[in-house]
Structures are given as structure tokens and as C-alpha cells.
Backbone as CSV, one residue per row, in Angstrom:
resi,resn,N_x,N_y,N_z,CA_x,CA_y,CA_z,C_x,C_y,C_z
1,SER,-5.905,-34.105,44.480,-6.675,-33.639,43.332,-7.130,-32.212,43.574
2,GLY,-7.381,-31.454,42.488,-7.794,-30.076,42.624,-9.261,-29.902,42.317
3,ASN,-9.666,-28.644,42.249,-11.048,-28.299,41.942,-11.114,-27.613,40.590
4,ASP,-12.330,-27.555,40.024,-12.537,-26.846,38.768,-12.710,-25.358,39.037
5,ARG,-12.275,-24.532,38.089,-12.446,-23.084,38.176,-12.972,-22.564,36.848
6,THR,-14.096,-21.833,36.894,-14.655,-21.185,35.713,-14.700,-19.694,35.965
7,LEU,-14.099,-18.910,35.057,-14.031,-17.465,35.197,-14.789,-16.810,34.057
8,ASN,-15.561,-15.772,34.388,-16.324,-15.066,33.367,-16.435,-13.603,33.758
9,PHE,-15.481,-12.793,33.251,-15.431,-11.375,33.601,-15.410,-10.527,32.342
10,THR,-16.001,-9.326,32.440,-16.042,-8.403,31.311,-14.645,-7.920,30.959
11,ASN,-13.859,-7.555,31.971,-12.489,-7.109,31.745,-11.544,-8.307,31.716
12,ALA,-10.362,-8.095,31.118,-9.385,-9.165,31.016,-8.935,-9.629,32.399
13,THR,-8.835,-10.933,32.577,-8.378,-11.542,33.823,-6.922,-11.971,33.667
14,THR,-6.101,-11.647,34.665,-4.695,-12.023,34.629,-4.498,-13.364,35.315
15,LEU,-3.915,-14.324,34.581,-3.632,-15.652,35.120,-2.123,-15.863,35.134
16,ASP,-1.618,-16.390,36.240,-0.181,-16.654,36.325,0.066,-17.894,37.168
17,GLY,1.297,-18.088,37.575,1.674,-19.283,38.318,1.051,-19.405,39.681
18,ASN,0.325,-18.382,40.115,-0.360,-18.451,41.411,-1.663,-19.232,41.340
19,PHE,-2.075,-19.610,40.127,-3.259,-20.461,39.982,-2.777,-21.910,40.027
20,VAL,-2.992,-22.546,41.181,-2.434,-23.885,41.411,-3.519,-24.845,41.891
21,ASN,-3.226,-26.148,41.779,-4.110,-27.212,42.264,-5.505,-27.146,41.644
22,ILE,-5.557,-26.786,40.384,-6.820,-26.714,39.653,-6.913,-27.923,38.731
23,THR,-8.096,-28.528,38.682,-8.305,-29.627,37.743,-8.581,-29.063,36.363
24,ASN,-9.776,-28.527,36.131,-10.133,-27.936,34.839,-10.290,-26.429,35.005
25,LEU,-9.620,-25.662,34.137,-9.673,-24.203,34.186,-10.357,-23.697,32.927
26,SER,-11.417,-22.907,33.105,-12.175,-22.391,31.965,-12.386,-20.896,32.126
27,CYS,-12.090,-20.141,31.062,-12.265,-18.688,31.086,-13.126,-18.277,29.902
28,GLU,-14.249,-17.632,30.187,-15.149,-17.181,29.128,-14.716,-15.835,28.570
29,GLY,-14.121,-14.991,29.385,-13.693,-13.664,28.952,-12.229,-13.634,28.572
30,ALA,-11.750,-12.448,28.239,-10.361,-12.263,27.836,-9.418,-12.531,29.006
31,VAL,-8.210,-13.042,28.680,-7.211,-13.313,29.721,-5.844,-12.817,29.265
32,THR,-5.012,-12.477,30.247,-3.582,-12.334,30.015,-2.898,-13.463,30.774
33,LEU,-1.869,-14.042,30.148,-1.192,-15.209,30.694,0.268,-14.880,30.952
34,ASN,0.791,-15.415,32.073,2.174,-15.137,32.444,2.686,-16.229,33.371
35,GLY,3.880,-16.728,33.115,4.470,-17.736,33.993,3.951,-19.127,33.691
36,ALA,4.086,-20.020,34.663,3.711,-21.428,34.500,2.305,-21.662,35.041
37,ILE,1.395,-22.045,34.155,0.012,-22.335,34.544,-0.234,-23.813,34.268
38,THR,-0.402,-24.578,35.337,-0.521,-26.031,35.237,-1.852,-26.493,35.801
39,THR,-2.556,-27.323,35.047,-3.796,-27.926,35.531,-3.681,-29.438,35.454
40,LEU,-4.446,-30.108,36.300,-4.512,-31.559,36.236,-5.345,-32.022,35.052
41,GLY,-6.263,-31.154,34.611,-7.138,-31.457,33.488,-6.986,-30.424,32.390
42,SER,-8.112,-29.951,31.882,-8.132,-29.103,30.694,-7.942,-27.623,31.018
43,GLN,-7.503,-26.889,29.985,-7.494,-25.430,30.018,-8.275,-24.935,28.806
44,THR,-9.306,-24.112,29.063,-10.178,-23.623,28.005,-10.277,-22.115,28.081
45,TYR,-9.884,-21.453,26.985,-9.921,-19.989,26.928,-10.831,-19.594,25.772
46,ASN,-12.044,-19.161,26.090,-13.038,-18.863,25.071,-13.039,-17.405,24.632
47,GLY,-12.264,-16.570,25.325,-12.066,-15.185,24.905,-10.684,-15.035,24.307
48,THR,-10.241,-13.805,24.156,-8.884,-13.578,23.665,-7.873,-13.931,24.758
49,ALA,-6.680,-14.310,24.314,-5.598,-14.636,25.249,-4.335,-13.917,24.801
50,ALA,-3.719,-13.161,25.705,-2.491,-12.424,25.395,-1.438,-12.756,26.436
51,LEU,-0.184,-12.827,25.997,0.903,-13.109,26.933,1.422,-11.808,27.547
52,ALA,1.556,-11.819,28.883,2.135,-10.679,29.589,3.582,-10.955,29.981
53,GLY,4.037,-12.172,29.727,5.403,-12.602,30.007,5.595,-13.972,29.386
54,ASN,6.807,-14.493,29.413,7.037,-15.844,28.909,6.143,-16.815,29.666
55,THR,5.444,-17.684,28.943,4.350,-18.466,29.521,4.487,-19.941,29.190
56,SER,4.199,-20.781,30.191,4.181,-22.230,30.017,2.828,-22.753,30.465
57,LEU,2.129,-23.451,29.563,0.817,-24.021,29.861,0.920,-25.541,29.817
58,THR,0.408,-26.192,30.871,0.507,-27.646,30.987,-0.810,-28.225,31.469
59,GLY,-1.248,-29.329,30.875,-2.471,-29.997,31.318,-2.789,-31.166,30.401
60,THR,-4.078,-31.537,30.369,-4.482,-32.654,29.500,-4.885,-32.171,28.114
61,THR,-5.726,-31.137,28.035,-6.159,-30.595,26.748,-6.169,-29.072,26.811
62,LEU,-5.935,-28.445,25.651,-5.928,-26.985,25.555,-6.854,-26.552,24.438
63,SER,-7.740,-25.599,24.742,-8.605,-25.001,23.736,-8.460,-23.485,23.818
64,LEU,-8.031,-22.880,22.723,-7.852,-21.432,22.638,-8.700,-20.928,21.476
65,ALA,-9.893,-20.414,21.785,-10.858,-20.058,20.740,-10.334,-18.983,19.807
66,SER,-9.491,-18.090,20.333,-8.987,-16.972,19.531,-7.474,-16.997,19.394
67,GLY,-6.856,-18.134,19.635,-5.407,-18.224,19.546,-4.724,-17.446,20.653
68,VAL,-3.524,-16.926,20.358,-2.736,-16.207,21.357,-2.061,-15.005,20.722
69,GLU,-2.181,-13.848,21.375,-1.388,-12.665,21.042,-0.132,-12.715,21.911
70,GLY,1.024,-12.978,21.281,2.238,-13.218,22.038,2.888,-11.983,22.627
71,ALA,2.647,-10.803,22.043,3.234,-9.550,22.527,4.751,-9.660,22.695
72,GLY,5.389,-10.445,21.811,6.832,-10.583,21.853,7.362,-11.536,22.902
73,LYS,6.475,-12.299,23.536,6.886,-13.260,24.571,6.920,-14.670,23.987
74,SER,7.462,-15.608,24.767,7.559,-16.998,24.340,6.464,-17.842,24.978
75,LEU,6.063,-18.917,24.271,4.978,-19.785,24.727,5.419,-21.230,24.643
76,ASP,5.293,-21.943,25.760,5.632,-23.361,25.839,4.372,-24.138,26.201
77,LEU,4.047,-25.155,25.404,2.835,-25.950,25.607,3.213,-27.393,25.922
78,ASN,2.500,-27.988,26.866,2.748,-29.388,27.215,1.430,-30.029,27.620
79,PHE,0.737,-30.593,26.616,-0.572,-31.188,26.851,-0.592,-32.637,26.380
80,ALA,-1.333,-33.459,27.125,-1.413,-34.885,26.801,-2.148,-35.118,25.489
81,SER,-3.156,-34.302,25.214,-3.909,-34.421,23.966,-3.339,-33.477,22.912
82,THR,-3.737,-33.690,21.680,-3.252,-32.871,20.566,-3.745,-31.433,20.681
83,THR,-2.838,-30.482,20.441,-3.157,-29.058,20.491,-3.229,-28.503,19.083
84,ALA,-4.282,-27.738,18.782,-4.466,-27.142,17.458,-3.820,-25.764,17.417
85,LEU,-2.863,-25.585,16.490,-2.194,-24.303,16.296,-2.528,-23.779,14.906
86,ASP,-2.815,-22.464,14.820,-3.143,-21.883,13.525,-2.683,-20.436,13.464
87,GLY,-3.154,-19.721,12.450,-2.718,-18.346,12.227,-3.138,-17.361,13.279
88,ASN,-3.940,-17.795,14.243,-4.325,-16.910,15.346,-3.260,-16.845,16.438
89,PHE,-2.181,-17.608,16.279,-1.056,-17.511,17.206,-0.059,-16.530,16.591
90,VAL,-0.009,-15.306,17.134,0.765,-14.244,16.492,1.693,-13.558,17.494
91,ASN,2.731,-12.903,16.939,3.665,-12.082,17.724,4.325,-12.852,18.867
92,ILE,4.603,-14.129,18.626,5.280,-14.973,19.619,6.766,-15.041,19.264
93,THR,7.618,-15.013,20.295,9.051,-15.153,20.052,9.375,-16.622,19.796
94,ASP,9.508,-17.422,20.843,9.763,-18.857,20.686,8.493,-19.633,21.011
95,LEU,8.125,-20.572,20.133,6.935,-21.405,20.318,7.373,-22.856,20.423
96,THR,7.003,-23.502,21.533,7.409,-24.880,21.785,6.199,-25.705,22.200
97,SER,6.081,-26.919,21.644,5.072,-27.857,22.122,5.725,-29.199,22.404
98,GLU,5.562,-29.669,23.631,6.079,-30.991,23.999,5.155,-32.097,23.506
99,GLY,3.869,-31.798,23.407,2.884,-32.775,22.970,2.584,-32.657,21.487
100,ASN,1.656,-33.475,21.019,1.277,-33.490,19.610,0.535,-32.217,19.215
101,VAL,0.695,-31.819,17.944,0.014,-30.629,17.438,-0.600,-30.895,16.079
102,THR,-1.645,-30.132,15.755,-2.086,-29.978,14.379,-1.761,-28.548,13.964
103,LEU,-1.380,-28.379,12.693,-0.951,-27.081,12.174,-1.825,-26.699,10.990
104,ASN,-2.158,-25.394,10.915,-3.029,-24.907,9.841,-2.835,-23.410,9.680
105,GLY,-2.730,-22.960,8.440,-2.597,-21.527,8.202,-1.166,-21.043,8.371
106,THR,-1.011,-19.767,8.655,0.303,-19.135,8.772,0.687,-18.993,10.235
107,ILE,1.763,-19.669,10.620,2.268,-19.587,11.995,3.664,-18.993,11.923
108,ALA,3.785,-17.739,12.357,5.047,-17.008,12.261,5.538,-16.645,13.656
109,THR,6.805,-16.913,13.911,7.443,-16.513,15.168,8.678,-15.683,14.830
110,SER,9.061,-14.806,15.765,10.304,-14.065,15.562,11.497,-14.923,15.958
111,GLY,11.261,-15.970,16.738,12.305,-16.894,17.157,12.034,-18.293,16.650
112,SER,12.274,-19.277,17.484,12.225,-20.681,17.083,10.827,-21.275,17.181
113,GLN,10.620,-22.343,16.415,9.447,-23.207,16.558,9.952,-24.624,16.795
114,THR,9.497,-25.225,17.904,9.966,-26.553,18.293,8.763,-27.439,18.584
115,TYR,8.655,-28.538,17.848,7.548,-29.470,18.020,8.136,-30.833,18.377
116,ASN,8.039,-31.180,19.656,8.667,-32.405,20.153,7.754,-33.619,20.110
117,GLY,6.479,-33.427,19.773,5.555,-34.530,19.553,5.314,-34.683,18.062
118,THR,4.240,-35.359,17.699,3.883,-35.465,16.296,3.267,-34.154,15.800
119,ALA,3.382,-33.916,14.493,2.796,-32.723,13.880,2.047,-33.145,12.623
120,ALA,0.772,-32.756,12.532,-0.050,-33.098,11.369,-0.703,-31.834,10.835
121,LEU,-0.791,-31.724,9.506,-1.435,-30.573,8.885,-2.931,-30.811,8.737
122,THR,-3.723,-29.805,9.117,-5.170,-29.872,8.898,-5.599,-28.925,7.785
123,GLY,-4.642,-28.254,7.172,-4.873,-27.365,6.043,-3.523,-26.943,5.507
124,ASN,-3.514,-26.226,4.387,-2.244,-25.715,3.868,-1.584,-24.819,4.911
125,THR,-0.297,-25.027,5.147,0.370,-24.428,6.305,1.667,-23.749,5.906
126,SER,1.902,-22.573,6.496,3.152,-21.837,6.313,3.766,-21.583,7.673
127,LEU,5.009,-22.030,7.859,5.737,-21.843,9.112,6.944,-20.955,8.851
128,SER,7.152,-19.947,9.713,8.317,-19.085,9.536,8.854,-18.635,10.878
129,GLY,10.164,-18.406,10.919,10.819,-17.965,12.146,12.323,-18.064,11.993
130,SER,13.027,-18.234,13.118,14.485,-18.331,13.067,14.947,-19.764,12.842
131,THR,14.429,-20.711,13.605,14.787,-22.121,13.440,13.550,-22.988,13.645
132,LEU,13.581,-24.174,13.005,12.470,-25.121,13.115,13.005,-26.482,13.517
133,SER,12.386,-27.072,14.548,12.707,-28.433,14.958,11.422,-29.242,15.015
134,LEU,11.374,-30.309,14.230,10.207,-31.207,14.175,10.699,-32.606,14.500
135,ALA,10.533,-33.018,15.752,11.116,-34.282,16.220,10.584,-35.487,15.463
136,SER,9.323,-35.409,15.019,8.699,-36.549,14.327,8.286,-36.213,12.909
137,GLY,8.860,-35.160,12.335,8.495,-34.762,10.986,7.078,-34.231,10.921
138,VAL,6.455,-34.404,9.755,5.107,-33.880,9.527,4.290,-34.884,8.724
139,ASP,3.052,-35.133,9.170,2.065,-35.845,8.362,1.225,-34.791,7.660
140,GLY,1.406,-34.673,6.353,0.745,-33.602,5.622,-0.737,-33.803,5.408
141,ALA,-1.221,-35.043,5.488,-2.642,-35.348,5.270,-3.143,-34.750,3.955
142,GLY,-2.261,-34.708,2.946,-2.643,-34.210,1.632,-2.599,-32.708,1.476
143,ASN,-2.077,-32.001,2.485,-1.982,-30.541,2.436,-0.558,-30.114,2.090
144,SER,-0.414,-28.833,1.774,0.890,-28.288,1.402,1.568,-27.620,2.591
145,LEU,2.916,-27.603,2.551,3.710,-27.032,3.639,4.769,-26.109,3.055
146,ALA,4.766,-24.848,3.532,5.768,-23.857,3.128,6.582,-23.460,4.350
147,LEU,7.908,-23.497,4.209,8.808,-23.189,5.318,9.657,-21.976,4.966
148,ASN,9.881,-21.115,5.964,10.737,-19.945,5.755,11.459,-19.637,7.062
149,PHE,12.634,-20.250,7.234,13.402,-20.090,8.458,14.811,-19.594,8.150
150,THR,15.317,-18.760,9.042,16.659,-18.219,8.888,17.699,-19.324,9.026
151,GLY,17.511,-20.202,10.011,18.405,-21.335,10.204,18.074,-22.471,9.256
152,THR,18.999,-23.391,9.111,18.796,-24.542,8.233,17.769,-25.504,8.826
153,THR,16.856,-25.988,7.987,15.808,-26.916,8.406,16.136,-28.321,7.919
154,ALA,16.047,-29.300,8.820,16.322,-30.696,8.465,15.052,-31.368,7.975
155,LEU,15.089,-31.888,6.749,13.962,-32.612,6.154,14.375,-34.050,5.893
156,ASP,13.474,-34.991,6.212,13.784,-36.403,5.975,12.507,-37.174,5.676
157,GLY,12.609,-38.487,5.706,11.483,-39.330,5.333,10.292,-39.264,6.260
158,SER,10.438,-38.594,7.407,9.299,-38.458,8.318,8.366,-37.324,7.886
159,PHE,8.729,-36.624,6.801,7.811,-35.657,6.190,7.029,-36.414,5.129
160,ALA,5.770,-36.714,5.410,5.005,-37.636,4.566,3.632,-37.060,4.228
161,ASN,3.071,-37.557,3.129,1.695,-37.202,2.717,1.511,-35.708,2.498
162,ILE,2.556,-35.055,2.002,2.505,-33.619,1.733,2.227,-33.417,0.246
163,ALA,1.387,-32.420,-0.082,1.126,-32.095,-1.486,2.327,-31.336,-2.045
164,ASP,2.392,-30.023,-1.833,3.539,-29.222,-2.269,4.393,-28.872,-1.058
165,LEU,5.707,-29.038,-1.190,6.651,-28.740,-0.112,7.621,-27.683,-0.609
166,SER,7.746,-26.577,0.138,8.679,-25.531,-0.268,9.430,-24.999,0.945
167,SER,10.667,-24.580,0.704,11.463,-23.943,1.746,12.201,-22.752,1.164
168,GLU,12.037,-21.596,1.788,12.762,-20.397,1.362,14.180,-20.386,1.913
169,GLY,14.376,-21.003,3.066,15.691,-21.036,3.695,16.440,-22.307,3.358
170,GLY,17.648,-22.425,3.883,18.474,-23.593,3.645,17.883,-24.848,4.267
171,VAL,18.167,-26.002,3.639,17.676,-27.284,4.151,18.785,-28.320,4.104
172,THR,18.672,-29.311,4.972,19.411,-30.558,4.804,18.399,-31.637,4.462
173,LEU,18.804,-32.560,3.581,17.919,-33.604,3.068,18.500,-34.968,3.394
174,ASN,17.600,-35.899,3.782,18.052,-37.239,4.148,16.897,-38.213,3.996
175,GLY,17.161,-39.377,3.384,16.122,-40.396,3.272,15.188,-40.136,2.111
176,GLY,14.021,-40.765,2.156,13.038,-40.656,1.089,12.027,-39.564,1.369
177,ILE,12.046,-38.505,0.571,11.103,-37.395,0.733,10.188,-37.394,-0.484
178,THR,8.928,-37.747,-0.255,7.967,-37.920,-1.340,6.810,-36.944,-1.170
179,THR,6.475,-36.239,-2.231,5.307,-35.356,-2.242,4.417,-35.748,-3.413
180,SER,3.117,-35.467,-3.284,2.220,-35.705,-4.415,2.316,-34.569,-5.419
181,GLY,2.846,-33.416,-4.963,3.039,-32.257,-5.824,4.499,-31.879,-5.925
182,SER,4.760,-30.591,-5.912,6.100,-30.076,-6.161,6.959,-30.031,-4.904
183,GLN,8.275,-30.004,-5.128,9.259,-29.717,-4.090,10.091,-28.537,-4.572
184,THR,10.129,-27.483,-3.761,10.828,-26.248,-4.128,11.770,-25.851,-3.008
185,TYR,13.058,-25.762,-3.329,14.071,-25.398,-2.340,14.785,-24.144,-2.848
186,ASN,14.418,-22.991,-2.275,14.939,-21.712,-2.745,16.207,-21.278,-2.012
187,GLY,16.588,-22.008,-0.979,17.852,-21.762,-0.303,18.845,-22.850,-0.670
188,THR,19.884,-22.976,0.125,20.855,-24.043,-0.115,20.253,-25.385,0.276
189,ALA,20.746,-26.452,-0.356,20.303,-27.814,-0.034,21.532,-28.707,0.079
190,ALA,21.667,-29.387,1.215,22.805,-30.274,1.441,22.296,-31.626,1.906
191,LEU,22.952,-32.690,1.456,22.565,-34.040,1.858,23.292,-34.440,3.139
192,THR,22.533,-35.012,4.079,23.147,-35.542,5.302,23.100,-37.066,5.315
193,GLY,22.598,-37.647,4.234,22.539,-39.097,4.080,22.059,-39.400,2.676
194,ASN,22.015,-40.674,2.319,21.484,-41.067,1.012,20.042,-40.587,0.906
195,THR,19.716,-39.923,-0.187,18.453,-39.192,-0.286,17.734,-39.525,-1.585
196,SER,16.423,-39.702,-1.484,15.573,-39.913,-2.640,14.442,-38.895,-2.608
197,LEU,14.308,-38.087,-3.674,13.250,-37.089,-3.774,12.292,-37.487,-4.891
198,SER,10.982,-37.461,-4.615,10.016,-37.779,-5.674,8.773,-36.927,-5.514
199,GLY,8.185,-36.574,-6.633,6.979,-35.743,-6.655,6.663,-35.373,-8.087
200,SER,5.957,-34.247,-8.284,5.583,-33.838,-9.634,6.682,-32.994,-10.285
201,THR,7.193,-31.996,-9.580,8.275,-31.155,-10.095,9.255,-30.842,-8.972
202,LEU,10.511,-30.565,-9.367,11.561,-30.226,-8.404,12.261,-28.961,-8.840
203,SER,12.408,-28.022,-7.894,13.159,-26.801,-8.144,14.196,-26.647,-7.038
204,LEU,15.485,-26.592,-7.452,16.607,-26.421,-6.526,17.364,-25.173,-6.936
205,ALA,17.098,-24.069,-6.273,17.651,-22.777,-6.699,19.167,-22.747,-6.631
206,SER,19.726,-23.458,-5.659,21.185,-23.433,-5.464,21.824,-24.770,-5.769
207,GLY,21.103,-25.670,-6.436,21.646,-26.965,-6.765,21.733,-27.875,-5.551
């Protein structure tokens, strides 16, 4: 087992893979992150957090009070508890979460977004980047979801409880996709299986 570490410095503190055998890691001031940072317990960043290189964070819970300034780097998250992602995660190339996430606001990446756990919306959400992978779909919790990806996005019956659903890029459709509001597909739409669409209105720009 490791020990707890609490850091509180006026200037930004650099954290990297040399921080090892820590149970709970807490930083009150600004940090730069780089490499693989693994804790046995929680990671808490109460100041700003910026990536200085491709970064992997692993532990039980993650709290990022000010999100992450990606500076064009990639971020991989692997936490046992649900991680909250929102519009404060900016300038990230590839964003990956192995664990469950909640999504809210505008989350834009220059590269891919990959969510290998469950994904639930806590507010109206816009996701954009090169490609999107949602292993368990999305629980909309009555919120709206807007997608804008260069690559084709696969949508199926695991996208549930969404108000308005829209995609600017191409999609594949499969199964029962139900919204309480509109469905708008402004790119190409292709079926990969028997498909049922239901909601208030449907717009298919390319048929």
C-alpha cells in the first residue's frame, strides 16, 4: 500500500510517471501532467491542469475542478468510479476513458473520443472530433446530444432517453433508436441492421 500526498504550491507543479506508490493524490495548485500517473486511490486536482505530454491517469476516482488544457496532447482515463467530463476539457487530441463517464457541455477533440464504459448525459451535450466510439451507447437522462465527427458514428438501441439527437457527420443506424424530440442526420445514413426510428420529427439530409 502507498501513502497519501497533498501538494499546495503557488507555481505549477509538474507530475509525471515518477510519482509512484501513492494512495490518494491531491493538488491544490496548478499542475502539469505527463506520462502515466497511477494511484491506488483518488486523484484530486483543485487548480488548473495542463498536459505537457500524452498522459494516462489511473485510480479509483478523479476530480478535476477546472478540467484539462490538453495543449494538443492525448488523455487516457481509467478510474473505477464515474468521471465527469465537460467543456473544460479543451485542446485534447485523443480522449479515452476506460471507466464510466458523465458528459455535459461541449467536448471537442482534434482526434478521437473513445468511451469504453457507460456514458450518461448530465446536461445538453455536444461531442466533436475525428471518430467516436461509445461501447455502451448513451443514457441521455432527458438531455439532448449533438455529434459532429469526421468519421462515421455508429448509433443503435443503446442510445436511450435522449431528447434531441443530431449528427453532422455520417452515421450507421441499427436497432430501435427512440428520442423524445427530434432526430437530425445531416450526413449520410446507412443501415447496418433492421432499424426503427421514433421521436417527434426526423430529418435525413441524404436520405
